[in-house]
């Protein structure tokens, strides 16, 4: 099953009859654009021209059925086609507008007369009301939605490949960190024992050797427990393998991956806080860099 990104773009267009059928040059273009970016939920924004606004519920239903997450913006418009001249309203319609204007000014003598732009707009509006663009609009929306899903699938495949690379980097860093801990613990134990022996020589027999030795061993043990990151490395490896499994499984994995990334951050932070050598600190920092890169990419997955 594919993994989809929430980022994509698609568009579709078609010609529709002109608003004023009497004008042969009145052909128009119906256009639709879809844009999507990442979001926690499905957030739809529709920007429709006035003559298309009645179809908003059908468009929302179509997008809701085809998409699960993302901030999606749909823009639909009707424009004059390239090369099409300005459509001339039918003479009968212009006469009707003149009659309506005269009737209005009988009661409202201060009303401004209709301008050419007003007449063209009213004529186009009256014709558009008789023309149902719903079937063409929904067909364009289906085409654009299919194209958008294909674009989101391609972007998702690229993100999955990148995430697998980051996961392999985390595995390599974990393998580098694992052998450092036993050597560090043994090194620190030897250091405590040397300090104990030096203390015995300075005390000149004032301290009880057995008690001092037990105290040194106790401090060495506490230090070993404090810097032991084996548990963190084990949990980190488990999270890495679970992320890899989800990426291979596909589907709507974005939210689960986001949670696992937070857990990876937690383990890397703990490993860094327990670091007792520069090498282990470097590994912890490199892990955080990889995890932060993964977090940004996972937030784009559906």
PDB file of C-alpha atoms in Angstrom:
ATOM      1  CA  UNK A   1       0.000   0.000   0.000  1.00  0.00           C
ATOM      2  CA  UNK A   2       1.299   3.425  -0.946  1.00  0.00           C
ATOM      3  CA  UNK A   3       2.271   6.156   1.492  1.00  0.00           C
ATOM      4  CA  UNK A   4       0.905   9.571   0.519  1.00  0.00           C
ATOM      5  CA  UNK A   5       2.404  12.973   1.132  1.00  0.00           C
ATOM      6  CA  UNK A   6       0.064  15.833   2.019  1.00  0.00           C
ATOM      7  CA  UNK A   7       1.796  18.199  -0.421  1.00  0.00           C
ATOM      8  CA  UNK A   8       0.601  18.422  -3.999  1.00  0.00           C
ATOM      9  CA  UNK A   9      -0.919  20.471  -6.803  1.00  0.00           C
ATOM     10  CA  UNK A  10      -3.293  19.696  -9.669  1.00  0.00           C
ATOM     11  CA  UNK A  11      -5.410  21.609 -12.167  1.00  0.00           C
ATOM     12  CA  UNK A  12      -7.968  20.914 -14.887  1.00  0.00           C
ATOM     13  CA  UNK A  13      -9.787  23.024 -17.482  1.00  0.00           C
ATOM     14  CA  UNK A  14     -12.465  22.706 -20.121  1.00  0.00           C
ATOM     15  CA  UNK A  15     -14.441  24.992 -22.414  1.00  0.00           C
ATOM     16  CA  UNK A  16     -18.111  25.595 -21.755  1.00  0.00           C
ATOM     17  CA  UNK A  17     -20.734  27.425 -23.851  1.00  0.00           C
ATOM     18  CA  UNK A  18     -20.721  31.190 -23.527  1.00  0.00           C
ATOM     19  CA  UNK A  19     -22.994  32.884 -21.085  1.00  0.00           C
ATOM     20  CA  UNK A  20     -24.847  34.558 -23.987  1.00  0.00           C
ATOM     21  CA  UNK A  21     -25.655  31.944 -26.581  1.00  0.00           C
ATOM     22  CA  UNK A  22     -26.504  34.549 -29.199  1.00  0.00           C
ATOM     23  CA  UNK A  23     -22.857  35.616 -29.295  1.00  0.00           C
ATOM     24  CA  UNK A  24     -20.726  33.130 -31.271  1.00  0.00           C
ATOM     25  CA  UNK A  25     -17.564  34.427 -29.620  1.00  0.00           C
ATOM     26  CA  UNK A  26     -18.909  33.919 -26.120  1.00  0.00           C
ATOM     27  CA  UNK A  27     -17.036  30.673 -25.371  1.00  0.00           C
ATOM     28  CA  UNK A  28     -15.691  30.461 -21.818  1.00  0.00           C
ATOM     29  CA  UNK A  29     -13.192  28.349 -19.926  1.00  0.00           C
ATOM     30  CA  UNK A  30     -14.104  26.525 -16.714  1.00  0.00           C
ATOM     31  CA  UNK A  31     -11.000  26.001 -14.585  1.00  0.00           C
ATOM     32  CA  UNK A  32     -10.259  24.274 -11.306  1.00  0.00           C
ATOM     33  CA  UNK A  33      -7.094  24.143  -9.168  1.00  0.00           C
ATOM     34  CA  UNK A  34      -6.261  22.007  -6.136  1.00  0.00           C
ATOM     35  CA  UNK A  35      -3.443  22.773  -3.705  1.00  0.00           C
ATOM     36  CA  UNK A  36      -2.619  20.863  -0.535  1.00  0.00           C
ATOM     37  CA  UNK A  37      -0.082  21.164   2.279  1.00  0.00           C
ATOM     38  CA  UNK A  38       0.369  19.349   5.568  1.00  0.00           C
ATOM     39  CA  UNK A  39      -2.173  19.613   8.371  1.00  0.00           C
ATOM     40  CA  UNK A  40      -3.169  17.514  11.381  1.00  0.00           C
ATOM     41  CA  UNK A  41      -6.637  16.971   9.936  1.00  0.00           C
ATOM     42  CA  UNK A  42      -8.501  17.442   6.651  1.00  0.00           C
ATOM     43  CA  UNK A  43      -9.011  21.200   6.289  1.00  0.00           C
ATOM     44  CA  UNK A  44     -10.923  22.240   3.155  1.00  0.00           C
ATOM     45  CA  UNK A  45     -11.080  25.762   1.719  1.00  0.00           C
ATOM     46  CA  UNK A  46     -13.190  26.372  -1.395  1.00  0.00           C
ATOM     47  CA  UNK A  47     -12.885  29.572  -3.429  1.00  0.00           C
ATOM     48  CA  UNK A  48     -15.666  29.609  -6.006  1.00  0.00           C
ATOM     49  CA  UNK A  49     -16.997  32.296  -8.316  1.00  0.00           C
ATOM     50  CA  UNK A  50     -20.588  33.339  -7.697  1.00  0.00           C
ATOM     51  CA  UNK A  51     -22.112  31.216 -10.449  1.00  0.00           C
ATOM     52  CA  UNK A  52     -20.372  28.070  -9.069  1.00  0.00           C
ATOM     53  CA  UNK A  53     -21.085  28.588  -5.382  1.00  0.00           C
ATOM     54  CA  UNK A  54     -24.181  26.380  -5.425  1.00  0.00           C
ATOM     55  CA  UNK A  55     -21.977  23.341  -6.100  1.00  0.00           C
ATOM     56  CA  UNK A  56     -19.862  23.727  -2.957  1.00  0.00           C
ATOM     57  CA  UNK A  57     -21.547  20.857  -1.013  1.00  0.00           C
ATOM     58  CA  UNK A  58     -20.946  18.383  -3.849  1.00  0.00           C
ATOM     59  CA  UNK A  59     -17.307  19.466  -4.145  1.00  0.00           C
ATOM     60  CA  UNK A  60     -16.776  19.118  -0.397  1.00  0.00           C
ATOM     61  CA  UNK A  61     -18.256  15.614  -0.446  1.00  0.00           C
ATOM     62  CA  UNK A  62     -15.972  14.615  -3.327  1.00  0.00           C
ATOM     63  CA  UNK A  63     -12.820  15.896  -1.596  1.00  0.00           C
ATOM     64  CA  UNK A  64     -13.762  14.380   1.766  1.00  0.00           C
ATOM     65  CA  UNK A  65     -14.215  10.953   0.149  1.00  0.00           C
ATOM     66  CA  UNK A  66     -10.889  11.150  -1.705  1.00  0.00           C
ATOM     67  CA  UNK A  67      -8.547  12.683   0.895  1.00  0.00           C
ATOM     68  CA  UNK A  68      -7.842  11.932   4.557  1.00  0.00           C
ATOM     69  CA  UNK A  69      -5.512  14.667   5.801  1.00  0.00           C
ATOM     70  CA  UNK A  70      -4.072  17.961   4.638  1.00  0.00           C
ATOM     71  CA  UNK A  71      -4.942  21.620   4.251  1.00  0.00           C
ATOM     72  CA  UNK A  72      -6.589  21.576   0.823  1.00  0.00           C
ATOM     73  CA  UNK A  73      -7.600  24.631  -1.195  1.00  0.00           C
ATOM     74  CA  UNK A  74      -9.889  24.303  -4.204  1.00  0.00           C
ATOM     75  CA  UNK A  75     -10.304  27.249  -6.565  1.00  0.00           C
ATOM     76  CA  UNK A  76     -12.847  27.146  -9.391  1.00  0.00           C
ATOM     77  CA  UNK A  77     -13.526  29.954 -11.856  1.00  0.00           C
ATOM     78  CA  UNK A  78     -15.061  30.751 -15.223  1.00  0.00           C
ATOM     79  CA  UNK A  79     -13.002  32.897 -17.605  1.00  0.00           C
ATOM     80  CA  UNK A  80     -13.321  34.064 -21.164  1.00  0.00           C
ATOM     81  CA  UNK A  81     -11.450  31.607 -23.373  1.00  0.00           C
ATOM     82  CA  UNK A  82      -8.227  32.724 -25.084  1.00  0.00           C
ATOM     83  CA  UNK A  83      -8.976  34.518 -28.326  1.00  0.00           C
ATOM     84  CA  UNK A  84     -12.655  34.896 -27.532  1.00  0.00           C
ATOM     85  CA  UNK A  85     -14.067  38.354 -28.045  1.00  0.00           C
ATOM     86  CA  UNK A  86     -16.379  40.207 -25.734  1.00  0.00           C
ATOM     87  CA  UNK A  87     -19.813  38.645 -26.032  1.00  0.00           C
ATOM     88  CA  UNK A  88     -22.590  41.017 -27.082  1.00  0.00           C
ATOM     89  CA  UNK A  89     -25.825  40.644 -25.113  1.00  0.00           C
ATOM     90  CA  UNK A  90     -28.925  39.875 -27.202  1.00  0.00           C
ATOM     91  CA  UNK A  91     -30.941  42.940 -28.171  1.00  0.00           C
ATOM     92  CA  UNK A  92     -34.044  41.629 -26.434  1.00  0.00           C
ATOM     93  CA  UNK A  93     -32.128  41.338 -23.184  1.00  0.00           C
ATOM     94  CA  UNK A  94     -30.829  44.889 -23.471  1.00  0.00           C
ATOM     95  CA  UNK A  95     -34.346  46.144 -24.093  1.00  0.00           C
ATOM     96  CA  UNK A  96     -35.550  44.308 -21.019  1.00  0.00           C
ATOM     97  CA  UNK A  97     -32.767  45.901 -18.910  1.00  0.00           C
ATOM     98  CA  UNK A  98     -33.770  49.346 -20.212  1.00  0.00           C
ATOM     99  CA  UNK A  99     -37.390  48.710 -19.243  1.00  0.00           C
ATOM    100  CA  UNK A 100     -36.383  47.577 -15.762  1.00  0.00           C
ATOM    101  CA  UNK A 101     -34.177  50.642 -15.346  1.00  0.00           C
ATOM    102  CA  UNK A 102     -37.042  52.966 -16.358  1.00  0.00           C
ATOM    103  CA  UNK A 103     -39.374  51.259 -13.891  1.00  0.00           C
ATOM    104  CA  UNK A 104     -36.856  51.594 -11.065  1.00  0.00           C
ATOM    105  CA  UNK A 105     -36.245  55.305 -11.760  1.00  0.00           C
ATOM    106  CA  UNK A 106     -39.967  56.043 -11.620  1.00  0.00           C
ATOM    107  CA  UNK A 107     -39.848  55.231  -7.921  1.00  0.00           C
ATOM    108  CA  UNK A 108     -36.187  56.129  -7.343  1.00  0.00           C
ATOM    109  CA  UNK A 109     -35.445  59.136  -9.546  1.00  0.00           C
ATOM    110  CA  UNK A 110     -32.060  59.644  -7.896  1.00  0.00           C
ATOM    111  CA  UNK A 111     -30.843  56.163  -8.918  1.00  0.00           C
ATOM    112  CA  UNK A 112     -27.777  56.206 -11.176  1.00  0.00           C
ATOM    113  CA  UNK A 113     -28.279  54.939 -14.734  1.00  0.00           C
ATOM    114  CA  UNK A 114     -26.815  51.569 -15.727  1.00  0.00           C
ATOM    115  CA  UNK A 115     -23.279  51.672 -17.079  1.00  0.00           C
ATOM    116  CA  UNK A 116     -22.016  49.448 -19.888  1.00  0.00           C
ATOM    117  CA  UNK A 117     -20.214  47.283 -17.307  1.00  0.00           C
ATOM    118  CA  UNK A 118     -23.410  46.969 -15.264  1.00  0.00           C
ATOM    119  CA  UNK A 119     -25.395  45.919 -18.320  1.00  0.00           C
ATOM    120  CA  UNK A 120     -22.819  43.285 -19.336  1.00  0.00           C
ATOM    121  CA  UNK A 121     -22.641  41.904 -15.805  1.00  0.00           C
ATOM    122  CA  UNK A 122     -26.403  41.663 -15.414  1.00  0.00           C
ATOM    123  CA  UNK A 123     -26.770  40.099 -18.846  1.00  0.00           C
ATOM    124  CA  UNK A 124     -24.112  37.490 -18.070  1.00  0.00           C
ATOM    125  CA  UNK A 125     -25.659  36.794 -14.684  1.00  0.00           C
ATOM    126  CA  UNK A 126     -29.125  36.284 -16.167  1.00  0.00           C
ATOM    127  CA  UNK A 127     -27.804  33.837 -18.747  1.00  0.00           C
ATOM    128  CA  UNK A 128     -25.582  31.985 -16.260  1.00  0.00           C
ATOM    129  CA  UNK A 129     -28.588  31.265 -14.076  1.00  0.00           C
ATOM    130  CA  UNK A 130     -30.029  29.245 -16.944  1.00  0.00           C
ATOM    131  CA  UNK A 131     -26.779  27.318 -17.536  1.00  0.00           C
ATOM    132  CA  UNK A 132     -25.917  24.459 -15.182  1.00  0.00           C
ATOM    133  CA  UNK A 133     -22.137  23.993 -14.973  1.00  0.00           C
ATOM    134  CA  UNK A 134     -22.421  21.385 -12.209  1.00  0.00           C
ATOM    135  CA  UNK A 135     -21.655  18.253 -14.310  1.00  0.00           C
ATOM    136  CA  UNK A 136     -18.602  19.828 -15.961  1.00  0.00           C
ATOM    137  CA  UNK A 137     -17.377  21.220 -12.639  1.00  0.00           C
ATOM    138  CA  UNK A 138     -17.638  17.886 -10.828  1.00  0.00           C
ATOM    139  CA  UNK A 139     -15.917  16.093 -13.691  1.00  0.00           C
ATOM    140  CA  UNK A 140     -13.033  18.578 -13.539  1.00  0.00           C
ATOM    141  CA  UNK A 141     -12.876  18.107  -9.762  1.00  0.00           C
ATOM    142  CA  UNK A 142     -12.620  14.326 -10.178  1.00  0.00           C
ATOM    143  CA  UNK A 143      -9.821  14.723 -12.738  1.00  0.00           C
ATOM    144  CA  UNK A 144      -7.913  17.180 -10.540  1.00  0.00           C
ATOM    145  CA  UNK A 145      -8.392  15.018  -7.457  1.00  0.00           C
ATOM    146  CA  UNK A 146      -6.981  11.984  -9.274  1.00  0.00           C
ATOM    147  CA  UNK A 147      -4.002  14.043 -10.441  1.00  0.00           C
ATOM    148  CA  UNK A 148      -3.490  15.433  -6.931  1.00  0.00           C
ATOM    149  CA  UNK A 149      -3.486  11.951  -5.372  1.00  0.00           C
ATOM    150  CA  UNK A 150      -0.956  10.785  -7.976  1.00  0.00           C
ATOM    151  CA  UNK A 151       1.290  13.760  -7.153  1.00  0.00           C
ATOM    152  CA  UNK A 152       0.953  13.095  -3.421  1.00  0.00           C
ATOM    153  CA  UNK A 153       1.796   9.426  -3.984  1.00  0.00           C
ATOM    154  CA  UNK A 154       4.975  10.307  -5.893  1.00  0.00           C
ATOM    155  CA  UNK A 155       6.034  12.752  -3.193  1.00  0.00           C
ATOM    156  CA  UNK A 156       5.212  10.148  -0.536  1.00  0.00           C
ATOM    157  CA  UNK A 157       7.472   7.592  -2.227  1.00  0.00           C
ATOM    158  CA  UNK A 158      10.360  10.078  -2.173  1.00  0.00           C
ATOM    159  CA  UNK A 159       9.774  10.801   1.514  1.00  0.00           C
ATOM    160  CA  UNK A 160       9.703   7.079   2.356  1.00  0.00           C
ATOM    161  CA  UNK A 161      13.041   6.535   0.594  1.00  0.00           C
ATOM    162  CA  UNK A 162      14.559   9.447   2.507  1.00  0.00           C
ATOM    163  CA  UNK A 163      13.185   8.183   5.824  1.00  0.00           C
ATOM    164  CA  UNK A 164      14.687   4.733   5.235  1.00  0.00           C
ATOM    165  CA  UNK A 165      18.071   6.410   4.710  1.00  0.00           C
ATOM    166  CA  UNK A 166      17.702   8.271   8.014  1.00  0.00           C
ATOM    167  CA  UNK A 167      16.723   5.054   9.790  1.00  0.00           C
ATOM    168  CA  UNK A 168      19.838   3.335   8.505  1.00  0.00           C
ATOM    169  CA  UNK A 169      21.877   6.261   9.815  1.00  0.00           C
ATOM    170  CA  UNK A 170      20.329   5.793  13.284  1.00  0.00           C
ATOM    171  CA  UNK A 171      21.147   2.063  13.208  1.00  0.00           C
ATOM    172  CA  UNK A 172      24.768   2.849  12.366  1.00  0.00           C
ATOM    173  CA  UNK A 173      25.049   5.366  15.211  1.00  0.00           C
ATOM    174  CA  UNK A 174      23.488   2.908  17.680  1.00  0.00           C
ATOM    175  CA  UNK A 175      26.017   0.276  16.637  1.00  0.00           C
ATOM    176  CA  UNK A 176      28.822   2.764  17.278  1.00  0.00           C
ATOM    177  CA  UNK A 177      27.468   3.647  20.730  1.00  0.00           C
ATOM    178  CA  UNK A 178      26.869   0.118  22.031  1.00  0.00           C
ATOM    179  CA  UNK A 179      30.534  -0.976  22.524  1.00  0.00           C
ATOM    180  CA  UNK A 180      31.506   2.312  24.178  1.00  0.00           C
ATOM    181  CA  UNK A 181      29.558   1.699  27.390  1.00  0.00           C
ATOM    182  CA  UNK A 182      31.299  -1.437  28.812  1.00  0.00           C
ATOM    183  CA  UNK A 183      34.721   0.073  28.184  1.00  0.00           C
ATOM    184  CA  UNK A 184      33.668   3.338  29.809  1.00  0.00           C
ATOM    185  CA  UNK A 185      32.267   1.567  32.872  1.00  0.00           C
ATOM    186  CA  UNK A 186      35.465  -0.472  33.316  1.00  0.00           C
ATOM    187  CA  UNK A 187      37.600   2.627  32.854  1.00  0.00           C
ATOM    188  CA  UNK A 188      35.646   4.493  35.520  1.00  0.00           C
ATOM    189  CA  UNK A 189      35.805   1.529  37.910  1.00  0.00           C
ATOM    190  CA  UNK A 190      39.580   1.489  37.620  1.00  0.00           C
ATOM    191  CA  UNK A 191      39.631   5.230  38.267  1.00  0.00           C
ATOM    192  CA  UNK A 192      37.603   4.833  41.463  1.00  0.00           C
ATOM    193  CA  UNK A 193      39.896   2.059  42.680  1.00  0.00           C
ATOM    194  CA  UNK A 194      42.953   4.231  42.052  1.00  0.00           C
ATOM    195  CA  UNK A 195      41.364   7.049  44.023  1.00  0.00           C
ATOM    196  CA  UNK A 196      40.612   4.601  46.827  1.00  0.00           C
ATOM    197  CA  UNK A 197      44.209   3.462  46.967  1.00  0.00           C
ATOM    198  CA  UNK A 198      45.446   7.046  46.992  1.00  0.00           C
ATOM    199  CA  UNK A 199      43.034   7.832  49.802  1.00  0.00           C
ATOM    200  CA  UNK A 200      44.355   4.893  51.804  1.00  0.00           C
ATOM    201  CA  UNK A 201      47.892   6.128  51.451  1.00  0.00           C
ATOM    202  CA  UNK A 202      46.980   9.655  52.530  1.00  0.00           C
ATOM    203  CA  UNK A 203      44.877   8.470  55.460  1.00  0.00           C
ATOM    204  CA  UNK A 204      47.847   6.532  56.900  1.00  0.00           C
ATOM    205  CA  UNK A 205      45.607   3.861  58.314  1.00  0.00           C
ATOM    206  CA  UNK A 206      42.975   6.212  59.784  1.00  0.00           C
ATOM    207  CA  UNK A 207      40.208   4.787  57.623  1.00  0.00           C
ATOM    208  CA  UNK A 208      39.003   1.204  57.628  1.00  0.00           C
ATOM    209  CA  UNK A 209      40.231  -0.301  54.321  1.00  0.00           C
ATOM    210  CA  UNK A 210      37.226  -2.607  53.899  1.00  0.00           C
ATOM    211  CA  UNK A 211      34.712   0.176  54.417  1.00  0.00           C
ATOM    212  CA  UNK A 212      36.572   2.522  52.084  1.00  0.00           C
ATOM    213  CA  UNK A 213      36.810  -0.127  49.427  1.00  0.00           C
ATOM    214  CA  UNK A 214      33.097  -0.883  49.674  1.00  0.00           C
ATOM    215  CA  UNK A 215      32.354   2.827  49.351  1.00  0.00           C
ATOM    216  CA  UNK A 216      34.543   3.089  46.240  1.00  0.00           C
ATOM    217  CA  UNK A 217      32.911   0.037  44.673  1.00  0.00           C
ATOM    218  CA  UNK A 218      29.468   1.418  45.529  1.00  0.00           C
ATOM    219  CA  UNK A 219      30.271   4.720  43.828  1.00  0.00           C
ATOM    220  CA  UNK A 220      31.640   2.884  40.792  1.00  0.00           C
ATOM    221  CA  UNK A 221      28.471   0.793  40.583  1.00  0.00           C
ATOM    222  CA  UNK A 222      26.243   3.867  40.878  1.00  0.00           C
ATOM    223  CA  UNK A 223      28.226   5.564  38.140  1.00  0.00           C
ATOM    224  CA  UNK A 224      27.918   2.517  35.891  1.00  0.00           C
ATOM    225  CA  UNK A 225      24.148   2.502  36.371  1.00  0.00           C
ATOM    226  CA  UNK A 226      23.950   6.230  35.728  1.00  0.00           C
ATOM    227  CA  UNK A 227      25.786   6.102  32.390  1.00  0.00           C
ATOM    228  CA  UNK A 228      24.391   2.775  31.146  1.00  0.00           C
ATOM    229  CA  UNK A 229      22.428   3.545  27.964  1.00  0.00           C
ATOM    230  CA  UNK A 230      21.799  -0.067  26.927  1.00  0.00           C
ATOM    231  CA  UNK A 231      18.092   0.288  27.720  1.00  0.00           C
ATOM    232  CA  UNK A 232      17.827   3.506  25.695  1.00  0.00           C
ATOM    233  CA  UNK A 233      19.607   1.901  22.744  1.00  0.00           C
ATOM    234  CA  UNK A 234      17.287  -1.101  22.927  1.00  0.00           C
ATOM    235  CA  UNK A 235      14.158   1.060  22.905  1.00  0.00           C
ATOM    236  CA  UNK A 236      15.590   3.253  20.148  1.00  0.00           C
ATOM    237  CA  UNK A 237      16.257   0.176  18.002  1.00  0.00           C
ATOM    238  CA  UNK A 238      12.690  -1.036  18.612  1.00  0.00           C
ATOM    239  CA  UNK A 239      11.258   2.325  17.524  1.00  0.00           C
ATOM    240  CA  UNK A 240      13.458   2.358  14.421  1.00  0.00           C
ATOM    241  CA  UNK A 241      12.250  -1.086  13.348  1.00  0.00           C
ATOM    242  CA  UNK A 242       8.607  -0.163  14.005  1.00  0.00           C
ATOM    243  CA  UNK A 243       8.962   2.953  11.839  1.00  0.00           C
ATOM    244  CA  UNK A 244      10.512   0.859   9.061  1.00  0.00           C
ATOM    245  CA  UNK A 245       7.639  -1.639   9.327  1.00  0.00           C
ATOM    246  CA  UNK A 246       5.003   1.097   9.063  1.00  0.00           C
ATOM    247  CA  UNK A 247       6.713   2.660   6.050  1.00  0.00           C
ATOM    248  CA  UNK A 248       6.753  -0.724   4.290  1.00  0.00           C
ATOM    249  CA  UNK A 249       3.143  -1.378   5.291  1.00  0.00           C
ATOM    250  CA  UNK A 250       1.952   1.953   3.856  1.00  0.00           C
ATOM    251  CA  UNK A 251      -1.454   3.543   4.223  1.00  0.00           C
ATOM    252  CA  UNK A 252      -2.372   6.312   6.651  1.00  0.00           C
ATOM    253  CA  UNK A 253       0.688   6.118   8.883  1.00  0.00           C
ATOM    254  CA  UNK A 254       1.497   9.801   9.415  1.00  0.00           C
ATOM    255  CA  UNK A 255       0.051  10.192  12.917  1.00  0.00           C
ATOM    256  CA  UNK A 256       1.600   6.950  14.225  1.00  0.00           C
ATOM    257  CA  UNK A 257       4.966   7.881  12.777  1.00  0.00           C
ATOM    258  CA  UNK A 258       4.753  11.303  14.400  1.00  0.00           C
ATOM    259  CA  UNK A 259       4.281   9.644  17.803  1.00  0.00           C
ATOM    260  CA  UNK A 260       7.231   7.293  17.229  1.00  0.00           C
ATOM    261  CA  UNK A 261       9.443  10.227  16.242  1.00  0.00           C
ATOM    262  CA  UNK A 262       8.648  11.835  19.599  1.00  0.00           C
ATOM    263  CA  UNK A 263       9.739   8.615  21.316  1.00  0.00           C
ATOM    264  CA  UNK A 264      12.992   8.616  19.334  1.00  0.00           C
ATOM    265  CA  UNK A 265      13.606  12.175  20.531  1.00  0.00           C
ATOM    266  CA  UNK A 266      13.060  11.062  24.112  1.00  0.00           C
ATOM    267  CA  UNK A 267      15.593   8.214  23.878  1.00  0.00           C
ATOM    268  CA  UNK A 268      18.190  10.388  22.113  1.00  0.00           C
ATOM    269  CA  UNK A 269      17.821  13.099  24.770  1.00  0.00           C
ATOM    270  CA  UNK A 270      18.282  10.548  27.557  1.00  0.00           C
ATOM    271  CA  UNK A 271      21.327   9.098  25.827  1.00  0.00           C
ATOM    272  CA  UNK A 272      22.815  12.581  25.554  1.00  0.00           C
ATOM    273  CA  UNK A 273      22.173  13.363  29.220  1.00  0.00           C
ATOM    274  CA  UNK A 274      23.958  10.145  30.258  1.00  0.00           C
ATOM    275  CA  UNK A 275      26.919  10.784  27.997  1.00  0.00           C
ATOM    276  CA  UNK A 276      30.255  10.628  29.805  1.00  0.00           C
ATOM    277  CA  UNK A 277      32.587  10.902  26.808  1.00  0.00           C
ATOM    278  CA  UNK A 278      32.937  13.226  23.842  1.00  0.00           C
ATOM    279  CA  UNK A 279      32.415  10.319  21.452  1.00  0.00           C
ATOM    280  CA  UNK A 280      29.091   9.383  23.011  1.00  0.00           C
ATOM    281  CA  UNK A 281      28.057  13.044  23.040  1.00  0.00           C
ATOM    282  CA  UNK A 282      28.823  13.301  19.324  1.00  0.00           C
ATOM    283  CA  UNK A 283      26.725  10.219  18.623  1.00  0.00           C
ATOM    284  CA  UNK A 284      23.829  11.668  20.599  1.00  0.00           C
ATOM    285  CA  UNK A 285      23.988  14.957  18.688  1.00  0.00           C
ATOM    286  CA  UNK A 286      24.126  13.148  15.329  1.00  0.00           C
ATOM    287  CA  UNK A 287      21.090  11.114  16.345  1.00  0.00           C
ATOM    288  CA  UNK A 288      19.133  14.254  17.217  1.00  0.00           C
ATOM    289  CA  UNK A 289      19.968  15.781  13.847  1.00  0.00           C
ATOM    290  CA  UNK A 290      18.687  12.703  11.994  1.00  0.00           C
ATOM    291  CA  UNK A 291      15.552  12.494  14.143  1.00  0.00           C
ATOM    292  CA  UNK A 292      14.753  16.175  13.576  1.00  0.00           C
ATOM    293  CA  UNK A 293      15.091  15.666   9.823  1.00  0.00           C
ATOM    294  CA  UNK A 294      12.734  12.702  10.062  1.00  0.00           C
ATOM    295  CA  UNK A 295      10.231  14.703  12.091  1.00  0.00           C
ATOM    296  CA  UNK A 296       9.990  17.363   9.382  1.00  0.00           C
ATOM    297  CA  UNK A 297       9.453  14.712   6.704  1.00  0.00           C
ATOM    298  CA  UNK A 298       6.946  12.660   8.712  1.00  0.00           C
ATOM    299  CA  UNK A 299       4.779  15.741   9.250  1.00  0.00           C
ATOM    300  CA  UNK A 300       4.148  15.781   5.488  1.00  0.00           C
ATOM    301  CA  UNK A 301       2.817  12.213   5.395  1.00  0.00           C
ATOM    302  CA  UNK A 302      -0.896  11.513   5.302  1.00  0.00           C
TER     303      UNK A 302
END
